PDB file of C-alpha atoms and ligand atoms in Angstrom:
ATOM      1  CA  VAL A   1     137.649  66.447 133.722  1.00  0.00           C
ATOM      2  CA  THR A   2     134.179  67.471 134.692  1.00  0.00           C
ATOM      3  CA  VAL A   3     130.936  68.321 133.007  1.00  0.00           C
ATOM      4  CA  HIS A   4     129.638  71.686 134.189  1.00  0.00           C
ATOM      5  CA  LEU A   5     125.913  72.317 133.808  1.00  0.00           C
ATOM      6  CA  VAL A   6     126.038  76.083 133.433  1.00  0.00           C
ATOM      7  CA  GLY A   7     123.236  78.660 133.316  1.00  0.00           C
ATOM      8  CA  ALA A   8     123.845  81.339 130.685  1.00  0.00           C
ATOM      9  CA  GLY A   9     121.145  83.742 131.899  1.00  0.00           C
ATOM     10  CA  PRO A  10     118.125  84.989 129.963  1.00  0.00           C
ATOM     11  CA  GLY A  11     119.862  86.431 126.890  1.00  0.00           C
ATOM     12  CA  ASP A  12     121.809  89.608 127.658  1.00  0.00           C
ATOM     13  CA  PRO A  13     125.466  88.483 127.775  1.00  0.00           C
ATOM     14  CA  GLY A  14     125.975  90.912 130.675  1.00  0.00           C
ATOM     15  CA  LEU A  15     123.851  88.594 132.789  1.00  0.00           C
ATOM     16  CA  LEU A  16     126.258  85.680 132.454  1.00  0.00           C
ATOM     17  CA  THR A  17     127.848  84.934 135.836  1.00  0.00           C
ATOM     18  CA  VAL A  18     131.570  85.409 136.482  1.00  0.00           C
ATOM     19  CA  ARG A  19     131.826  81.669 137.202  1.00  0.00           C
ATOM     20  CA  ALA A  20     130.210  80.818 133.857  1.00  0.00           C
ATOM     21  CA  LEU A  21     132.641  83.091 132.024  1.00  0.00           C
ATOM     22  CA  GLU A  22     135.662  81.537 133.789  1.00  0.00           C
ATOM     23  CA  LEU A  23     134.524  78.053 132.813  1.00  0.00           C
ATOM     24  CA  LEU A  24     133.817  79.052 129.204  1.00  0.00           C
ATOM     25  CA  ARG A  25     137.277  80.576 128.862  1.00  0.00           C
ATOM     26  CA  SER A  26     139.029  77.418 130.006  1.00  0.00           C
ATOM     27  CA  CYS A  27     136.862  74.566 128.696  1.00  0.00           C
ATOM     28  CA  ASP A  28     137.667  71.896 126.091  1.00  0.00           C
ATOM     29  CA  ALA A  29     134.105  71.605 124.776  1.00  0.00           C
ATOM     30  CA  VAL A  30     130.755  73.428 124.906  1.00  0.00           C
ATOM     31  CA  VAL A  31     127.342  71.976 124.234  1.00  0.00           C
ATOM     32  CA  ALA A  32     125.069  75.015 123.871  1.00  0.00           C
ATOM     33  CA  ASP A  33     121.318  75.543 123.879  1.00  0.00           C
ATOM     34  CA  THR A  34     119.829  77.396 120.937  1.00  0.00           C
ATOM     35  CA  LEU A  35     118.617  80.260 123.181  1.00  0.00           C
ATOM     36  CA  VAL A  36     122.167  81.076 124.276  1.00  0.00           C
ATOM     37  CA  CYS A  37     123.486  84.380 122.927  1.00  0.00           C
ATOM     38  CA  PRO A  38     126.118  83.735 120.204  1.00  0.00           C
ATOM     39  CA  ASP A  39     128.377  86.488 121.666  1.00  0.00           C
ATOM     40  CA  VAL A  40     128.941  84.301 124.702  1.00  0.00           C
ATOM     41  CA  LEU A  41     130.343  81.491 122.548  1.00  0.00           C
ATOM     42  CA  ARG A  42     133.117  83.815 121.319  1.00  0.00           C
ATOM     43  CA  GLU A  43     134.622  83.469 124.795  1.00  0.00           C
ATOM     44  CA  VAL A  44     135.613  79.816 124.384  1.00  0.00           C
ATOM     45  CA  PRO A  45     139.217  78.923 123.444  1.00  0.00           C
ATOM     46  CA  ASP A  46     139.845  78.691 119.669  1.00  0.00           C
ATOM     47  CA  ASP A  47     140.592  74.980 119.844  1.00  0.00           C
ATOM     48  CA  ALA A  48     137.502  74.102 121.913  1.00  0.00           C
ATOM     49  CA  LEU A  49     134.818  71.916 120.404  1.00  0.00           C
ATOM     50  CA  VAL A  50     131.527  73.842 120.096  1.00  0.00           C
ATOM     51  CA  VAL A  51     128.348  71.838 119.563  1.00  0.00           C
ATOM     52  CA  SER A  52     124.834  73.261 119.235  1.00  0.00           C
ATOM     53  CA  ARG A  53     122.148  71.055 120.677  1.00  0.00           C
ATOM     54  CA  ALA A  54     119.738  72.165 117.946  1.00  0.00           C
ATOM     55  CA  GLY A  55     118.021  69.164 116.422  1.00  0.00           C
ATOM     56  CA  MET A  56     119.173  66.778 119.157  1.00  0.00           C
ATOM     57  CA  SER A  57     116.775  64.911 121.409  1.00  0.00           C
ATOM     58  CA  GLN A  58     117.286  65.114 125.180  1.00  0.00           C
ATOM     59  CA  GLU A  59     118.551  61.522 125.155  1.00  0.00           C
ATOM     60  CA  GLN A  60     121.138  62.409 122.497  1.00  0.00           C
ATOM     61  CA  VAL A  61     122.304  65.379 124.579  1.00  0.00           C
ATOM     62  CA  ASN A  62     122.644  63.155 127.658  1.00  0.00           C
ATOM     63  CA  GLU A  63     124.656  60.595 125.664  1.00  0.00           C
ATOM     64  CA  LEU A  64     126.893  63.286 124.176  1.00  0.00           C
ATOM     65  CA  LEU A  65     127.675  64.713 127.623  1.00  0.00           C
ATOM     66  CA  VAL A  66     128.542  61.250 128.937  1.00  0.00           C
ATOM     67  CA  ARG A  67     130.753  60.571 125.895  1.00  0.00           C
ATOM     68  CA  LEU A  68     132.643  63.877 126.205  1.00  0.00           C
ATOM     69  CA  GLY A  69     133.002  63.338 129.951  1.00  0.00           C
ATOM     70  CA  ARG A  70     134.451  59.861 129.380  1.00  0.00           C
ATOM     71  CA  ARG A  71     137.048  61.380 127.059  1.00  0.00           C
ATOM     72  CA  GLY A  72     138.323  63.298 130.078  1.00  0.00           C
ATOM     73  CA  LEU A  73     137.358  66.709 128.711  1.00  0.00           C
ATOM     74  CA  ASP A  74     136.265  69.774 130.661  1.00  0.00           C
ATOM     75  CA  VAL A  75     132.816  70.303 129.238  1.00  0.00           C
ATOM     76  CA  VAL A  76     130.479  73.270 129.614  1.00  0.00           C
ATOM     77  CA  ARG A  77     126.859  72.387 129.040  1.00  0.00           C
ATOM     78  CA  LEU A  78     125.542  75.897 128.481  1.00  0.00           C
ATOM     79  CA  LYS A  79     121.851  76.290 129.091  1.00  0.00           C
ATOM     80  CA  GLY A  80     119.493  79.269 128.884  1.00  0.00           C
ATOM     81  CA  GLY A  81     118.571  80.868 132.219  1.00  0.00           C
ATOM     82  CA  ASP A  82     119.180  78.533 135.131  1.00  0.00           C
ATOM     83  CA  PRO A  83     119.909  74.873 134.353  1.00  0.00           C
ATOM     84  CA  PHE A  84     117.317  73.606 136.829  1.00  0.00           C
ATOM     85  CA  VAL A  85     114.366  75.912 136.004  1.00  0.00           C
ATOM     86  CA  PHE A  86     112.473  74.264 133.152  1.00  0.00           C
ATOM     87  CA  GLY A  87     115.887  73.453 131.736  1.00  0.00           C
ATOM     88  CA  ARG A  88     116.064  69.665 132.027  1.00  0.00           C
ATOM     89  CA  GLY A  89     119.368  70.111 133.832  1.00  0.00           C
ATOM     90  CA  GLY A  90     118.204  67.595 136.418  1.00  0.00           C
ATOM     91  CA  GLU A  91     117.898  64.920 133.736  1.00  0.00           C
ATOM     92  CA  GLU A  92     121.391  65.641 132.454  1.00  0.00           C
ATOM     93  CA  ALA A  93     122.784  65.510 136.002  1.00  0.00           C
ATOM     94  CA  LEU A  94     121.078  62.156 136.584  1.00  0.00           C
ATOM     95  CA  ALA A  95     122.499  60.733 133.333  1.00  0.00           C
ATOM     96  CA  LEU A  96     126.012  61.904 134.276  1.00  0.00           C
ATOM     97  CA  ALA A  97     125.697  60.533 137.806  1.00  0.00           C
ATOM     98  CA  ALA A  98     124.481  57.163 136.467  1.00  0.00           C
ATOM     99  CA  ALA A  99     127.526  57.009 134.168  1.00  0.00           C
ATOM    100  CA  GLY A 100     129.907  57.944 136.992  1.00  0.00           C
ATOM    101  CA  ILE A 101     130.971  61.231 135.329  1.00  0.00           C
ATOM    102  CA  PRO A 102     131.799  64.052 137.772  1.00  0.00           C
ATOM    103  CA  PHE A 103     129.673  67.159 137.268  1.00  0.00           C
ATOM    104  CA  THR A 104     128.951  70.538 138.825  1.00  0.00           C
ATOM    105  CA  VAL A 105     125.934  72.805 138.561  1.00  0.00           C
ATOM    106  CA  VAL A 106     126.538  76.516 138.019  1.00  0.00           C
ATOM    107  CA  PRO A 107     123.315  78.418 138.685  1.00  0.00           C
ATOM    108  CA  GLY A 108     122.264  81.025 136.153  1.00  0.00           C
ATOM    109  CA  VAL A 109     119.995  84.070 136.146  1.00  0.00           C
ATOM    110  CA  SER A 110     116.613  82.561 135.370  1.00  0.00           C
ATOM    111  CA  ALA A 111     114.032  84.223 133.147  1.00  0.00           C
ATOM    112  CA  LEU A 112     111.663  83.537 136.056  1.00  0.00           C
ATOM    113  CA  ALA A 113     112.351  86.886 137.738  1.00  0.00           C
ATOM    114  CA  ALA A 114     114.930  88.476 135.414  1.00  0.00           C
ATOM    115  CA  VAL A 115     112.596  88.818 132.439  1.00  0.00           C
ATOM    116  CA  PRO A 116     109.775  90.453 134.448  1.00  0.00           C
ATOM    117  CA  ALA A 117     112.414  92.670 136.128  1.00  0.00           C
ATOM    118  CA  ALA A 118     113.731  93.752 132.729  1.00  0.00           C
ATOM    119  CA  ALA A 119     110.137  94.827 131.980  1.00  0.00           C
ATOM    120  CA  LEU A 120     110.034  96.688 135.349  1.00  0.00           C
ATOM    121  CA  ILE A 121     107.668  94.116 136.891  1.00  0.00           C
ATOM    122  CA  PRO A 122     108.662  93.274 140.498  1.00  0.00           C
ATOM    123  CA  VAL A 123     107.245  89.751 140.870  1.00  0.00           C
ATOM    124  CA  THR A 124     106.981  89.924 144.681  1.00  0.00           C
ATOM    125  CA  HIS A 125     106.188  93.597 145.263  1.00  0.00           C
ATOM    126  CA  ARG A 126     105.529  93.984 148.993  1.00  0.00           C
ATOM    127  CA  GLY A 127     101.849  94.357 149.790  1.00  0.00           C
ATOM    128  CA  VAL A 128     100.860  93.181 146.298  1.00  0.00           C
ATOM    129  CA  ALA A 129     102.112  89.588 145.954  1.00  0.00           C
ATOM    130  CA  HIS A 130     103.953  87.453 148.445  1.00  0.00           C
ATOM    131  CA  THR A 131     103.957  84.277 146.375  1.00  0.00           C
ATOM    132  CA  VAL A 132     105.032  83.449 142.839  1.00  0.00           C
ATOM    133  CA  THR A 133     103.773  80.326 141.145  1.00  0.00           C
ATOM    134  CA  LEU A 134     105.631  79.006 138.133  1.00  0.00           C
ATOM    135  CA  SER A 135     104.358  76.750 135.437  1.00  0.00           C
ATOM    136  CA  THR A 136     105.102  75.643 131.945  1.00  0.00           C
ATOM    137  CA  GLY A 137     102.369  76.597 129.499  1.00  0.00           C
ATOM    138  CA  ARG A 138     102.507  73.217 127.843  1.00  0.00           C
ATOM    139  CA  ALA A 139     102.892  70.141 129.978  1.00  0.00           C
ATOM    140  CA  GLU A 140     105.088  67.457 128.447  1.00  0.00           C
ATOM    141  CA  ASN A 141     102.360  64.822 128.191  1.00  0.00           C
ATOM    142  CA  GLY A 142      99.978  67.237 126.482  1.00  0.00           C
ATOM    143  CA  ASP A 143      98.075  67.968 129.694  1.00  0.00           C
ATOM    144  CA  GLU A 144      97.031  71.498 130.505  1.00  0.00           C
ATOM    145  CA  PRO A 145      98.778  73.286 133.378  1.00  0.00           C
ATOM    146  CA  ASP A 146      96.989  72.829 136.715  1.00  0.00           C
ATOM    147  CA  TYR A 147      95.038  76.112 136.529  1.00  0.00           C
ATOM    148  CA  ASP A 148      93.301  75.557 139.892  1.00  0.00           C
ATOM    149  CA  ALA A 149      96.669  75.189 141.636  1.00  0.00           C
ATOM    150  CA  LEU A 150      98.060  78.266 139.859  1.00  0.00           C
ATOM    151  CA  VAL A 151      95.099  80.408 140.900  1.00  0.00           C
ATOM    152  CA  ALA A 152      95.055  78.954 144.428  1.00  0.00           C
ATOM    153  CA  GLY A 153      98.618  80.280 144.874  1.00  0.00           C
ATOM    154  CA  GLY A 154      96.968  83.684 145.221  1.00  0.00           C
ATOM    155  CA  GLY A 155      99.970  85.693 144.014  1.00  0.00           C
ATOM    156  CA  THR A 156     101.900  86.273 140.823  1.00  0.00           C
ATOM    157  CA  ILE A 157     101.756  83.601 138.128  1.00  0.00           C
ATOM    158  CA  VAL A 158     104.713  83.214 135.772  1.00  0.00           C
ATOM    159  CA  LEU A 159     104.226  80.954 132.790  1.00  0.00           C
ATOM    160  CA  PHE A 160     107.055  79.679 130.609  1.00  0.00           C
ATOM    161  CA  MET A 161     106.711  78.378 127.052  1.00  0.00           C
ATOM    162  CA  GLY A 162     103.110  79.440 126.593  1.00  0.00           C
ATOM    163  CA  LEU A 163     103.292  81.955 123.744  1.00  0.00           C
ATOM    164  CA  GLY A 164     101.479  79.845 121.165  1.00  0.00           C
ATOM    165  CA  ARG A 165      98.710  78.945 123.618  1.00  0.00           C
ATOM    166  CA  LEU A 166      97.892  82.226 125.320  1.00  0.00           C
ATOM    167  CA  ALA A 167      94.185  82.092 124.531  1.00  0.00           C
ATOM    168  CA  VAL A 168      93.825  78.602 126.016  1.00  0.00           C
ATOM    169  CA  ILE A 169      95.912  79.511 129.066  1.00  0.00           C
ATOM    170  CA  ALA A 170      94.000  82.734 129.743  1.00  0.00           C
ATOM    171  CA  ALA A 171      90.700  80.861 129.408  1.00  0.00           C
ATOM    172  CA  GLY A 172      91.965  78.175 131.815  1.00  0.00           C
ATOM    173  CA  LEU A 173      92.986  80.768 134.421  1.00  0.00           C
ATOM    174  CA  MET A 174      89.638  82.571 134.131  1.00  0.00           C
ATOM    175  CA  GLN A 175      87.742  79.309 134.438  1.00  0.00           C
ATOM    176  CA  ALA A 176      89.729  78.556 137.574  1.00  0.00           C
ATOM    177  CA  GLY A 177      88.492  81.816 139.092  1.00  0.00           C
ATOM    178  CA  LEU A 178      90.705  84.720 138.019  1.00  0.00           C
ATOM    179  CA  PRO A 179      88.619  87.753 136.979  1.00  0.00           C
ATOM    180  CA  GLN A 180      88.782  88.776 133.308  1.00  0.00           C
ATOM    181  CA  SER A 181      90.170  92.117 134.450  1.00  0.00           C
ATOM    182  CA  THR A 182      93.291  90.557 136.033  1.00  0.00           C
ATOM    183  CA  ALA A 183      96.387  92.307 134.713  1.00  0.00           C
ATOM    184  CA  ALA A 184      98.678  90.298 132.441  1.00  0.00           C
ATOM    185  CA  ALA A 185     101.888  90.966 130.560  1.00  0.00           C
ATOM    186  CA  VAL A 186     103.816  89.108 127.895  1.00  0.00           C
ATOM    187  CA  VAL A 187     107.527  89.880 127.751  1.00  0.00           C
ATOM    188  CA  ALA A 188     109.233  88.672 124.565  1.00  0.00           C
ATOM    189  CA  GLY A 189     113.000  88.649 124.101  1.00  0.00           C
ATOM    190  CA  GLY A 190     113.410  89.811 127.685  1.00  0.00           C
ATOM    191  CA  THR A 191     116.746  91.531 128.540  1.00  0.00           C
ATOM    192  CA  LEU A 192     117.674  91.662 124.837  1.00  0.00           C
ATOM    193  CA  PRO A 193     117.733  94.788 122.645  1.00  0.00           C
ATOM    194  CA  GLU A 194     114.613  93.513 120.845  1.00  0.00           C
ATOM    195  CA  GLN A 195     112.627  93.125 124.095  1.00  0.00           C
ATOM    196  CA  GLU A 196     108.896  93.766 123.686  1.00  0.00           C
ATOM    197  CA  VAL A 197     106.333  94.071 126.460  1.00  0.00           C
ATOM    198  CA  VAL A 198     102.589  93.838 125.961  1.00  0.00           C
ATOM    199  CA  VAL A 199     100.137  94.526 128.786  1.00  0.00           C
ATOM    200  CA  ALA A 200      96.402  93.809 128.777  1.00  0.00           C
ATOM    201  CA  ASP A 201      93.741  92.262 130.945  1.00  0.00           C
ATOM    202  CA  LEU A 202      93.582  88.493 131.014  1.00  0.00           C
ATOM    203  CA  ALA A 203      90.639  88.444 128.615  1.00  0.00           C
ATOM    204  CA  GLY A 204      92.590  90.436 126.016  1.00  0.00           C
ATOM    205  CA  ILE A 205      96.182  89.284 126.481  1.00  0.00           C
ATOM    206  CA  ALA A 206      96.201  86.652 123.702  1.00  0.00           C
ATOM    207  CA  GLU A 207      95.027  89.156 121.115  1.00  0.00           C
ATOM    208  CA  ALA A 208      97.351  91.881 122.400  1.00  0.00           C
ATOM    209  CA  ALA A 209     100.354  89.563 122.170  1.00  0.00           C
ATOM    210  CA  GLU A 210      99.668  88.404 118.610  1.00  0.00           C
ATOM    211  CA  GLY A 211     102.777  88.681 116.467  1.00  0.00           C
ATOM    212  CA  LEU A 212     105.276  88.498 119.341  1.00  0.00           C
ATOM    213  CA  SER A 213     108.126  86.031 118.929  1.00  0.00           C
ATOM    214  CA  SER A 214     109.573  83.409 121.208  1.00  0.00           C
ATOM    215  CA  PRO A 215     111.082  83.300 123.788  1.00  0.00           C
ATOM    216  CA  ALA A 216     108.316  84.923 125.758  1.00  0.00           C
ATOM    217  CA  LEU A 217     107.083  84.808 129.320  1.00  0.00           C
ATOM    218  CA  LEU A 218     103.538  85.435 130.598  1.00  0.00           C
ATOM    219  CA  VAL A 219     103.173  87.265 133.916  1.00  0.00           C
ATOM    220  CA  VAL A 220      99.744  87.435 135.550  1.00  0.00           C
ATOM    221  CA  GLY A 221      98.710  89.404 138.619  1.00  0.00           C
ATOM    222  CA  ASP A 222      98.592  92.820 140.230  1.00  0.00           C
ATOM    223  CA  VAL A 223     102.382  93.201 140.067  1.00  0.00           C
ATOM    224  CA  VAL A 224     101.882  93.928 136.350  1.00  0.00           C
ATOM    225  CA  ARG A 225     100.114  97.165 137.376  1.00  0.00           C
ATOM    226  CA  VAL A 226     103.117  98.063 139.514  1.00  0.00           C
ATOM    227  CA  GLY A 227     105.260  97.546 136.412  1.00  0.00           C
ATOM    228  CA  VAL A 228     103.027  99.850 134.378  1.00  0.00           C
ATOM    229  CA  ALA A 229     103.161 102.512 137.112  1.00  0.00           C
ATOM    230  CA  LEU A 230     106.958 102.201 137.307  1.00  0.00           C
ATOM    231  CA  LYS A 231     107.294 102.578 133.562  1.00  0.00           C
ATOM    232  CA  GLN A 232     105.103 105.683 133.565  1.00  0.00           C
ATOM    233  CA  ALA A 233     107.005 107.122 136.521  1.00  0.00           C
ATOM    234  CA  THR A 234     110.359 106.543 134.789  1.00  0.00           C
ATOM    235  CA  GLU A 235     109.148 108.086 131.551  1.00  0.00           C
ATOM    236  CA  THR A 236     107.857 111.150 133.409  1.00  0.00           C
ATOM    237  CA  ALA A 237     111.129 111.437 135.333  1.00  0.00           C
ATOM    238  CA  PHE A 238     113.143 111.286 132.115  1.00  0.00           C
ATOM    239  CA  GLN A 239     110.881 113.885 130.476  1.00  0.00           C
ATOM    240  CA  HIS A 240     111.480 116.231 133.422  1.00  0.00           C
ATOM    241  CA  GLN A 241     115.224 115.685 133.129  1.00  0.00           C
ATOM    242  CA  GLY A 242     115.152 116.248 129.406  1.00  0.00           C
TER     243      GLY A 242
HETATM  244  C1  SAM B 301     113.030  75.752 128.098  1.00  0.00           C
HETATM  245  S1  SAM B 301     112.603  77.157 129.047  1.00  0.00           S
HETATM  246  C2  SAM B 301     114.148  77.510 129.790  1.00  0.00           C
HETATM  247  C3  SAM B 301     114.071  78.393 131.004  1.00  0.00           C
HETATM  248  C4  SAM B 301     115.443  78.710 131.587  1.00  0.00           C
HETATM  249  N1  SAM B 301     116.074  77.519 132.083  1.00  0.00           N
HETATM  250  C5  SAM B 301     115.396  79.773 132.671  1.00  0.00           C
HETATM  251  O1  SAM B 301     115.737  79.502 133.832  1.00  0.00           O
HETATM  252  O2  SAM B 301     115.048  80.896 132.351  1.00  0.00           O
HETATM  253  C6  SAM B 301     112.450  78.385 127.802  1.00  0.00           C
HETATM  254  C7  SAM B 301     111.373  79.413 128.151  1.00  0.00           C
HETATM  255  O3  SAM B 301     111.883  80.357 129.089  1.00  0.00           O
HETATM  256  C8  SAM B 301     111.330  81.624 128.845  1.00  0.00           C
HETATM  257  N2  SAM B 301     112.420  82.544 128.482  1.00  0.00           N
HETATM  258  C9  SAM B 301     113.728  82.257 128.450  1.00  0.00           C
HETATM  259  N3  SAM B 301     114.454  83.335 128.092  1.00  0.00           N
HETATM  260  C10 SAM B 301     113.567  84.329 127.889  1.00  0.00           C
HETATM  261  C11 SAM B 301     113.676  85.698 127.499  1.00  0.00           C
HETATM  262  N4  SAM B 301     114.857  86.255 127.246  1.00  0.00           N
HETATM  263  N5  SAM B 301     112.544  86.429 127.372  1.00  0.00           N
HETATM  264  C12 SAM B 301     111.345  85.881 127.619  1.00  0.00           C
HETATM  265  N6  SAM B 301     111.167  84.603 128.001  1.00  0.00           N
HETATM  266  C13 SAM B 301     112.258  83.836 128.147  1.00  0.00           C
HETATM  267  C14 SAM B 301     110.336  81.455 127.703  1.00  0.00           C
HETATM  268  O4  SAM B 301     109.069  81.173 128.246  1.00  0.00           O
HETATM  269  C15 SAM B 301     110.921  80.239 126.995  1.00  0.00           C
HETATM  270  O5  SAM B 301     109.933  79.580 126.214  1.00  0.00           O
END
């Protein structure tokens, strides 16, 4: 009789947590994000109610969770990545708390570091970057991200939800002081079989990433070069083995 706000990880079903799997296998209802891998939903009991949140507003999702909670069901609210990293899990928790519905939060593997890692980019490589600054590429009210603050962080920049606006974002970062030659990568479909990685300098990243599909993450900073070196090193190692 609880609503569990559960992170499903970045896509690869192998990155679901053990706790998430336990809850899925015993729940009465699931309300799933569209980014969640369909394989994961096969784990729920046959008689469980499965609802996709596709086409629902955030307010409708909040109301649905409260309604299911009031019916005394064990509900899994399955969200991509981690529920509290650009996932609006906080809003759902607040709505449940306001309605007096018990809830738990089950952290998930966020795209934040998992997607760069899947592309061999270590976001805090020692001696290269000791900070990571996160941002959404499109602020809710239509504002641009705070490019000055992102650049002032001085380390790796990870941008969510920016695929359609890469040219504007790159221009904003350069205007805020990043050199055109700063390394950048776009990782699309990270951790999934269809994963694609594009690397370019900041000035060329929008053009290089044309044609990639969502979900995609932008990573900016010298750690991208470490990723490129790692990829080359692995390829060479495999060639020697072969
Ligand atoms: C609404 S946010 C949700 C983030 C999620 N809560 C997390 O912790 O990863 C969706 C954005 O996350 C990023 N993202 C999520 N999964 C991804 C993946 N498998 N590959 C690349 N980017 C991903 C993309 O920027 C996408 O537009």
